[in-house]
Coordinates of C-alpha atoms and ligand atoms in Angstrom, one line a residue:
M1 CA 56.0 37.6 75.0
S2 CA 58.5 35.1 76.6
S3 CA 58.2 31.4 75.9
N4 CA 57.2 31.0 79.5
Q5 CA 54.3 33.4 79.0
Q6 CA 53.3 31.6 75.8
A7 CA 53.1 28.3 77.7
L8 CA 51.0 30.0 80.3
K9 CA 48.6 31.2 77.6
A10 CA 47.6 27.6 76.9
A11 CA 46.9 27.0 80.6
Q12 CA 43.4 26.4 81.9
R13 CA 43.6 29.5 84.0
E14 CA 46.3 32.1 83.4
P15 CA 47.7 34.2 86.1
A16 CA 46.7 37.9 86.2
E17 CA 50.1 39.1 84.8
V18 CA 49.5 37.1 81.7
V19 CA 45.8 37.9 81.3
Y20 CA 46.4 41.6 81.8
S21 CA 49.9 41.8 80.4
D22 CA 48.8 44.7 78.0
E23 CA 47.3 46.7 80.8
L24 CA 50.4 46.2 83.0
E25 CA 52.7 47.3 80.1
L26 CA 50.5 50.4 79.5
L27 CA 50.5 51.4 83.2
R28 CA 54.3 51.0 83.5
G29 CA 54.6 53.2 80.4
I30 CA 52.5 56.1 81.6
D31 CA 53.4 55.8 85.2
S32 CA 54.9 59.1 86.4
G33 CA 54.6 58.6 90.2
P34 CA 57.4 57.7 92.5
V35 CA 58.1 54.0 92.5
P36 CA 59.0 52.2 95.8
P37 CA 62.4 50.4 95.7
G38 CA 62.1 47.0 94.0
W39 CA 58.6 47.7 92.7
Q40 CA 57.6 47.7 89.0
M41 CA 55.3 50.6 89.3
S42 CA 54.1 53.3 91.6
P43 CA 51.4 52.7 94.3
R44 CA 49.0 54.9 92.3
A45 CA 49.5 52.8 89.2
V46 CA 49.0 49.6 91.2
E47 CA 45.8 51.0 92.5
K48 CA 44.6 51.9 88.9
F49 CA 45.4 48.3 87.9
V50 CA 43.2 46.9 90.7
M51 CA 40.4 49.4 90.8
G52 CA 40.3 50.3 87.1
D53 CA 40.8 53.5 85.2
D54 CA 38.3 54.5 82.5
K55 CA 40.6 57.1 80.9
H56 CA 43.2 54.5 80.0
G57 CA 40.8 51.6 79.5
I58 CA 42.0 49.7 82.6
E59 CA 39.3 47.2 83.7
R60 CA 37.9 47.4 87.2
K61 CA 38.9 44.0 88.6
F62 CA 38.1 44.3 92.3
V63 CA 35.1 45.9 93.7
A64 CA 35.8 47.5 97.1
D65 CA 36.4 50.8 98.8
R66 CA 39.3 52.6 97.1
A67 CA 40.7 53.9 100.3
M68 CA 41.0 50.4 101.7
V69 CA 42.9 49.2 98.6
A70 CA 45.2 52.2 98.9
R71 CA 45.8 51.3 102.5
I72 CA 46.8 47.8 101.6
I73 CA 49.1 49.0 98.9
I74 CA 50.9 51.3 101.3
S75 CA 51.2 48.6 103.9
L76 CA 53.0 46.5 101.3
C77 CA 55.6 49.4 100.9
T78 CA 56.4 49.0 104.6
S79 CA 58.4 46.1 106.0
R80 CA 55.3 44.7 107.6
G81 CA 53.5 42.0 105.7
C82 CA 49.8 42.4 104.9
L83 CA 47.1 39.9 105.9
L84 CA 43.7 39.9 104.1
V85 CA 41.0 38.4 106.3
G86 CA 37.4 37.7 105.4
E87 CA 34.6 35.4 104.7
P88 CA 35.1 32.8 101.9
G89 CA 34.7 34.0 98.4
T90 CA 35.3 37.7 99.0
A91 CA 38.2 37.7 96.5
K92 CA 41.1 37.8 99.0
S93 CA 43.1 35.5 96.9
W94 CA 42.2 37.4 93.7
L95 CA 43.2 40.7 95.3
S96 CA 46.6 39.3 96.4
E97 CA 47.1 37.9 92.9
L98 CA 46.4 41.3 91.3
L99 CA 48.6 43.1 93.7
S100 CA 51.6 40.8 93.3
A101 CA 51.1 40.9 89.5
A102 CA 51.2 44.7 89.5
I103 CA 53.9 45.2 92.1
S104 CA 56.4 42.4 91.1
G105 CA 55.2 41.3 87.6
T106 CA 54.5 37.8 88.9
S107 CA 51.8 36.3 91.1
T108 CA 53.0 32.8 91.0
L109 CA 55.4 32.9 94.1
A110 CA 52.7 31.4 96.3
L111 CA 52.5 29.1 99.3
Q112 CA 49.4 27.3 100.6
G113 CA 49.3 27.3 104.4
G114 CA 47.6 23.9 104.6
A115 CA 50.2 22.3 102.3
V116 CA 53.3 23.6 104.2
S117 CA 54.1 21.1 106.9
D118 CA 57.8 21.3 107.4
V119 CA 60.5 23.9 107.2
S120 CA 61.9 22.7 104.0
Q121 CA 58.7 23.6 102.2
L122 CA 58.7 27.0 103.9
L123 CA 62.3 27.9 103.1
Y124 CA 64.4 25.5 101.1
S125 CA 65.2 21.9 100.2
W126 CA 68.0 20.3 98.2
N127 CA 68.3 18.7 94.8
E128 CA 69.5 15.3 96.0
S129 CA 71.4 14.4 92.8
V130 CA 73.4 17.7 92.7
L131 CA 74.0 17.5 96.4
H132 CA 75.4 14.0 95.9
T133 CA 77.9 15.0 93.2
D134 CA 78.8 18.6 94.2
G135 CA 78.0 18.8 97.9
P136 CA 76.0 21.7 99.4
C137 CA 76.2 24.6 97.1
L138 CA 73.9 27.2 95.6
K139 CA 73.3 24.9 92.5
A140 CA 71.9 22.2 94.8
L141 CA 69.7 24.6 96.7
V142 CA 65.9 24.4 95.9
P143 CA 64.5 27.6 97.3
S144 CA 60.8 27.7 98.3
P145 CA 58.6 30.5 96.8
L146 CA 59.2 32.4 100.0
L147 CA 63.0 32.3 99.6
R148 CA 62.8 33.0 95.9
G149 CA 60.8 36.1 96.7
M150 CA 63.5 37.3 99.1
M151 CA 66.3 36.5 96.6
E152 CA 64.5 38.2 93.7
G153 CA 62.9 41.1 95.6
R154 CA 59.3 40.1 94.8
M155 CA 55.9 39.8 96.6
V156 CA 55.1 36.4 98.0
R157 CA 51.5 35.2 98.4
F158 CA 50.9 33.2 101.5
E159 CA 47.4 31.6 101.1
E160 CA 45.4 30.5 104.1
I161 CA 48.4 31.3 106.4
A162 CA 46.5 30.3 109.6
R163 CA 46.4 26.7 108.4
C164 CA 50.2 26.5 108.5
P165 CA 51.5 24.8 111.7
Q166 CA 52.4 27.2 114.5
A167 CA 56.1 26.3 114.5
L168 CA 56.3 27.3 110.9
Q169 CA 54.4 30.5 111.5
D170 CA 57.1 31.2 114.0
A171 CA 59.9 30.5 111.5
L172 CA 58.2 33.0 109.2
L173 CA 58.5 35.6 112.0
S174 CA 62.2 35.9 111.7
V175 CA 61.9 36.3 107.9
L176 CA 59.4 39.1 108.4
S177 CA 61.3 40.9 111.1
D178 CA 65.0 40.3 110.2
R179 CA 64.5 39.8 106.5
V180 CA 67.2 37.2 106.5
V181 CA 67.4 33.4 106.1
V182 CA 70.5 31.6 107.2
I183 CA 71.4 28.4 105.4
P184 CA 73.9 26.7 107.7
E185 CA 75.0 24.1 105.1
L186 CA 76.3 26.8 102.8
A187 CA 79.6 28.4 103.7
G188 CA 80.3 32.2 103.6
E189 CA 78.1 34.7 102.0
D190 CA 76.0 32.1 100.1
G191 CA 74.8 30.9 103.5
V192 CA 73.1 34.3 104.3
V193 CA 70.2 35.2 102.1
L194 CA 69.2 38.8 102.7
A195 CA 65.8 39.9 101.3
R196 CA 66.1 42.2 98.4
E197 CA 64.0 45.4 98.1
G198 CA 60.6 44.6 96.7
F199 CA 60.1 41.5 98.9
N200 CA 57.1 41.4 101.1
V201 CA 54.4 38.9 102.1
I202 CA 50.7 39.2 101.2
A203 CA 48.8 36.6 103.2
T204 CA 45.2 35.6 103.2
S205 CA 43.0 33.9 105.8
N206 CA 39.5 32.9 106.1
S207 CA 37.6 34.5 109.0
I208 CA 35.5 31.4 109.4
D209 CA 36.7 27.8 109.3
E210 CA 39.5 27.7 111.8
G211 CA 40.4 31.2 110.8
V212 CA 42.8 33.6 112.3
H213 CA 42.3 32.2 115.8
R214 CA 45.0 29.7 115.0
M215 CA 47.5 32.3 114.0
S216 CA 50.4 32.9 116.3
A217 CA 50.0 36.1 118.2
A218 CA 53.6 37.1 117.4
L219 CA 53.0 36.7 113.7
K220 CA 49.7 38.7 113.9
R221 CA 51.7 41.6 115.4
R222 CA 54.1 41.6 112.4
M223 CA 51.3 42.0 109.9
D224 CA 48.8 44.7 109.0
F225 CA 45.3 43.3 109.0
E226 CA 42.7 44.3 106.5
E227 CA 39.2 42.9 106.5
I228 CA 37.7 42.1 103.1
R229 CA 34.0 42.3 103.2
P230 CA 31.4 40.9 100.7
I231 CA 30.2 43.4 98.1
R232 CA 27.5 45.5 99.6
N233 CA 25.9 47.0 96.5
L234 CA 23.7 44.6 94.5
S235 CA 24.2 46.1 91.1
E236 CA 28.0 46.1 91.6
E237 CA 27.8 42.4 92.6
M238 CA 25.7 41.8 89.4
G239 CA 28.4 43.4 87.4
V240 CA 31.1 41.1 88.9
V241 CA 29.0 38.0 88.5
L242 CA 28.1 38.7 84.8
R243 CA 31.6 39.6 83.9
E244 CA 33.1 36.5 85.6
V245 CA 30.4 34.1 84.2
N246 CA 30.9 35.4 80.7
R247 CA 34.6 34.9 81.1
A248 CA 34.2 31.4 82.5
N249 CA 31.8 30.5 79.8
S250 CA 34.0 31.6 77.0
R251 CA 37.0 29.8 78.6
A252 CA 34.8 26.7 78.5
G253 CA 34.1 27.3 74.9
I254 CA 30.3 27.6 75.3
K255 CA 28.0 30.3 74.0
V256 CA 25.0 30.5 76.2
E257 CA 22.3 33.1 76.3
L258 CA 22.5 34.6 79.8
D259 CA 19.4 36.6 80.5
E260 CA 20.4 39.3 83.1
S261 CA 17.0 39.1 84.7
V262 CA 17.6 35.4 85.4
V263 CA 21.0 36.0 86.9
E264 CA 19.6 38.8 89.0
I265 CA 17.4 36.2 90.8
L266 CA 20.5 34.3 91.8
V267 CA 22.6 37.3 92.8
T268 CA 19.6 38.8 94.8
M269 CA 18.9 35.5 96.7
F270 CA 22.6 35.0 97.6
H271 CA 22.9 38.7 98.6
E272 CA 19.9 38.6 100.9
L273 CA 20.5 35.2 102.4
R274 CA 24.2 36.1 103.1
N275 CA 23.3 39.4 104.7
G276 CA 20.4 38.0 106.7
Q277 CA 18.4 40.9 105.3
T278 CA 16.2 41.4 102.3
L279 CA 16.7 44.4 100.0
D280 CA 13.8 46.2 101.6
G281 CA 15.3 45.8 105.0
R282 CA 13.4 42.9 106.6
S283 CA 15.5 40.4 108.4
T284 CA 15.7 36.8 107.2
D285 CA 17.6 33.7 108.3
R286 CA 21.2 33.3 107.3
L287 CA 22.2 29.8 106.2
A288 CA 24.6 28.0 108.4
G289 CA 26.3 25.7 106.0
S290 CA 27.0 27.9 103.0
A291 CA 28.7 31.3 102.6
L292 CA 26.6 32.2 99.5
S293 CA 29.5 34.4 98.4
T294 CA 29.9 36.3 95.1
A295 CA 32.4 33.6 94.1
E296 CA 29.7 30.9 94.7
A297 CA 27.2 32.9 92.7
V298 CA 29.7 32.9 89.8
S299 CA 30.1 29.2 90.0
V300 CA 26.4 28.6 90.2
A301 CA 25.7 30.8 87.1
H302 CA 28.5 29.0 85.3
A303 CA 27.3 25.5 86.2
T304 CA 23.8 26.6 85.1
S305 CA 25.2 27.8 81.8
L306 CA 27.0 24.5 81.3
N307 CA 23.7 22.7 82.0
A308 CA 21.9 24.9 79.5
W309 CA 24.6 24.2 76.9
Y310 CA 24.9 20.5 77.2
Y311 CA 21.4 19.5 78.3
G312 CA 19.2 22.4 77.5
G313 CA 18.4 24.6 74.5
G314 CA 21.3 26.9 74.9
S315 CA 19.6 29.5 77.1
V316 CA 19.6 29.6 80.9
T317 CA 16.2 29.0 82.5
V318 CA 14.9 29.7 86.0
E319 CA 14.3 26.0 86.5
Q320 CA 17.9 25.0 85.8
L321 CA 19.1 27.9 87.9
M322 CA 16.9 26.8 90.8
H323 CA 18.4 23.3 90.8
H324 CA 21.9 24.7 91.0
I325 CA 21.0 27.4 93.6
I326 CA 19.5 24.7 95.9
G327 CA 22.5 22.5 95.4
S328 CA 24.9 25.3 96.4
A329 CA 22.8 26.6 99.3
L330 CA 22.0 23.3 101.0
K331 CA 25.1 21.5 102.1
D332 CA 25.5 19.6 105.3
Q333 CA 23.2 21.6 107.6
P334 CA 19.7 20.0 107.7
E335 CA 18.3 23.2 109.3
D336 CA 19.2 25.2 106.2
R337 CA 16.4 23.5 104.3
R338 CA 13.9 25.0 106.7
R339 CA 15.6 28.4 106.5
L340 CA 15.6 28.4 102.7
R341 CA 12.0 27.4 102.6
H342 CA 11.1 30.2 105.1
Y343 CA 13.0 32.7 102.9
F344 CA 10.9 31.5 99.9
E345 CA 7.6 31.8 101.8
T346 CA 8.3 35.2 103.2
T347 CA 10.3 36.9 100.5
V348 CA 10.2 35.1 97.1
A349 CA 6.4 34.7 97.4
Q350 CA 5.9 38.5 97.5
R351 CA 8.1 39.3 94.5
R352 CA 6.6 40.4 91.2
G353 CA 7.9 39.6 87.8
A354 CA 7.8 36.4 85.8
N355 CA 11.2 35.1 86.9
W356 CA 10.5 35.5 90.6
Q357 CA 7.0 33.9 90.2
Q358 CA 8.6 31.0 88.4
A359 CA 11.1 30.6 91.2
W360 CA 8.3 30.6 93.7
A361 CA 6.4 28.0 91.6
L362 CA 9.4 25.7 91.8
R363 CA 9.6 25.9 95.6
S364 CA 8.8 22.2 96.0
L365 CA 12.4 21.5 94.8
I366 CA 13.5 22.6 98.3
H367 CA 11.4 19.9 100.1
Ligands
ATP1 N1 34.8 42.4 95.6 C1 35.0 41.6 94.5 N2 35.5 42.2 93.4 C2 35.7 41.4 92.3 N3 35.4 40.1 92.3 C3 35.0 39.5 93.3 C4 34.7 40.2 94.5 N4 34.2 39.4 95.5 C5 34.2 38.2 94.9 N5 34.6 38.2 93.6 C6 34.7 37.0 92.7 O1 35.0 35.9 93.5 C7 36.1 35.2 92.9 C8 36.8 34.3 94.0 O2 37.4 35.0 94.9 P1 38.6 34.3 95.7 O3 38.8 32.9 95.4 O4 39.8 35.2 95.5 O5 38.0 34.4 97.2 P2 38.7 34.2 98.6 O6 38.2 35.3 99.4 O7 40.1 33.9 98.4 O8 37.9 32.9 99.0 P3 38.4 31.7 100.0 O9 38.3 32.3 101.4 O10 37.3 30.7 99.8 O11 39.8 31.4 99.6 C9 36.9 36.2 92.3 O12 37.7 35.6 91.3 C10 35.8 37.1 91.7 O13 35.3 36.5 90.5
MG2 MG1 41.3 32.3 98.9

């Protein structure tokens, strides 16, 4: 392990290439498929890393249709970028992290659309003190993650690309189509950065908020779109939530008893309210102010675990859970209170089982 990787091990949240360094090494070792130029492993091995492989003990990290993931991987082999679009909390960022970790060995070359406001942040800036003594030269150049990805032949993640100003989206166009950045201050060959094999862009964008509407039409044409949908199957969603909560709890150094049947209440409520449909097919109101995503279910379960650990008796109760569910579901839309109440009256009231009945008994918390 390099010293850089050791430093990352102490970080609050390590990138996927550090967390799963053993899996990546194993996959590179057994990989017998053809490897695209500049990639660290074959598309098949990348897919195994993301979707899991029981035979080799590779964890399933992303729950989705395998064919869709294969399509995304193939689109990254082409010279078009790939844009993952979807509702909040559907693991777009997580998928882009996994893909760049597997393809390029690093997921940290990343830009945040909302934080990129001028071209120096998109492409390059200068180290003023070197510039002052040596003049414009490669040593004085401070490449952005995008330019580094081009120079090193790696995947670059562009988070929330639609939030980046239009003019900068247009600057990205020439990078994607011509694969070159010209630095007029540098003379000769140094002034022309050609993208090395292995470079490509994986972008993400929310389909709500301001979403893809703000994206330049020309940029949209340069990228393959893939819609990432919420997890459809309740038991698969339960699996993701339990795994992620246990991970978050152990990262936080707490050992809480997490009863699966209590977590099931949370995952079921979020699943039904998000889909606007109960498990038995009756329609119900969707909430307007909250996405109730899988990611939010994870953070509600984790917050409830912290509550149980610091204030409770060390095991998660339905009552603590209800407080956190309501806090997460009711944000700034007053009408959501009525919708949530309606969901309780029509759906929760009918449910059998001690946990559901306890949740129903606590309905006054919504008022
Ligand atoms: N299909 C899924 N497979 C695995 N994990 C999932 C899935 N959907 C959601 N998650 C969980 O949600 C977490 C958060 O996802 P992430 O932040 O990547 O979402 P996002 O789509 O980028 O959201 P946002 O639009 O808010 O940026 C993941 O780390 C994972 O725990
Ligand atoms: Mg994201």
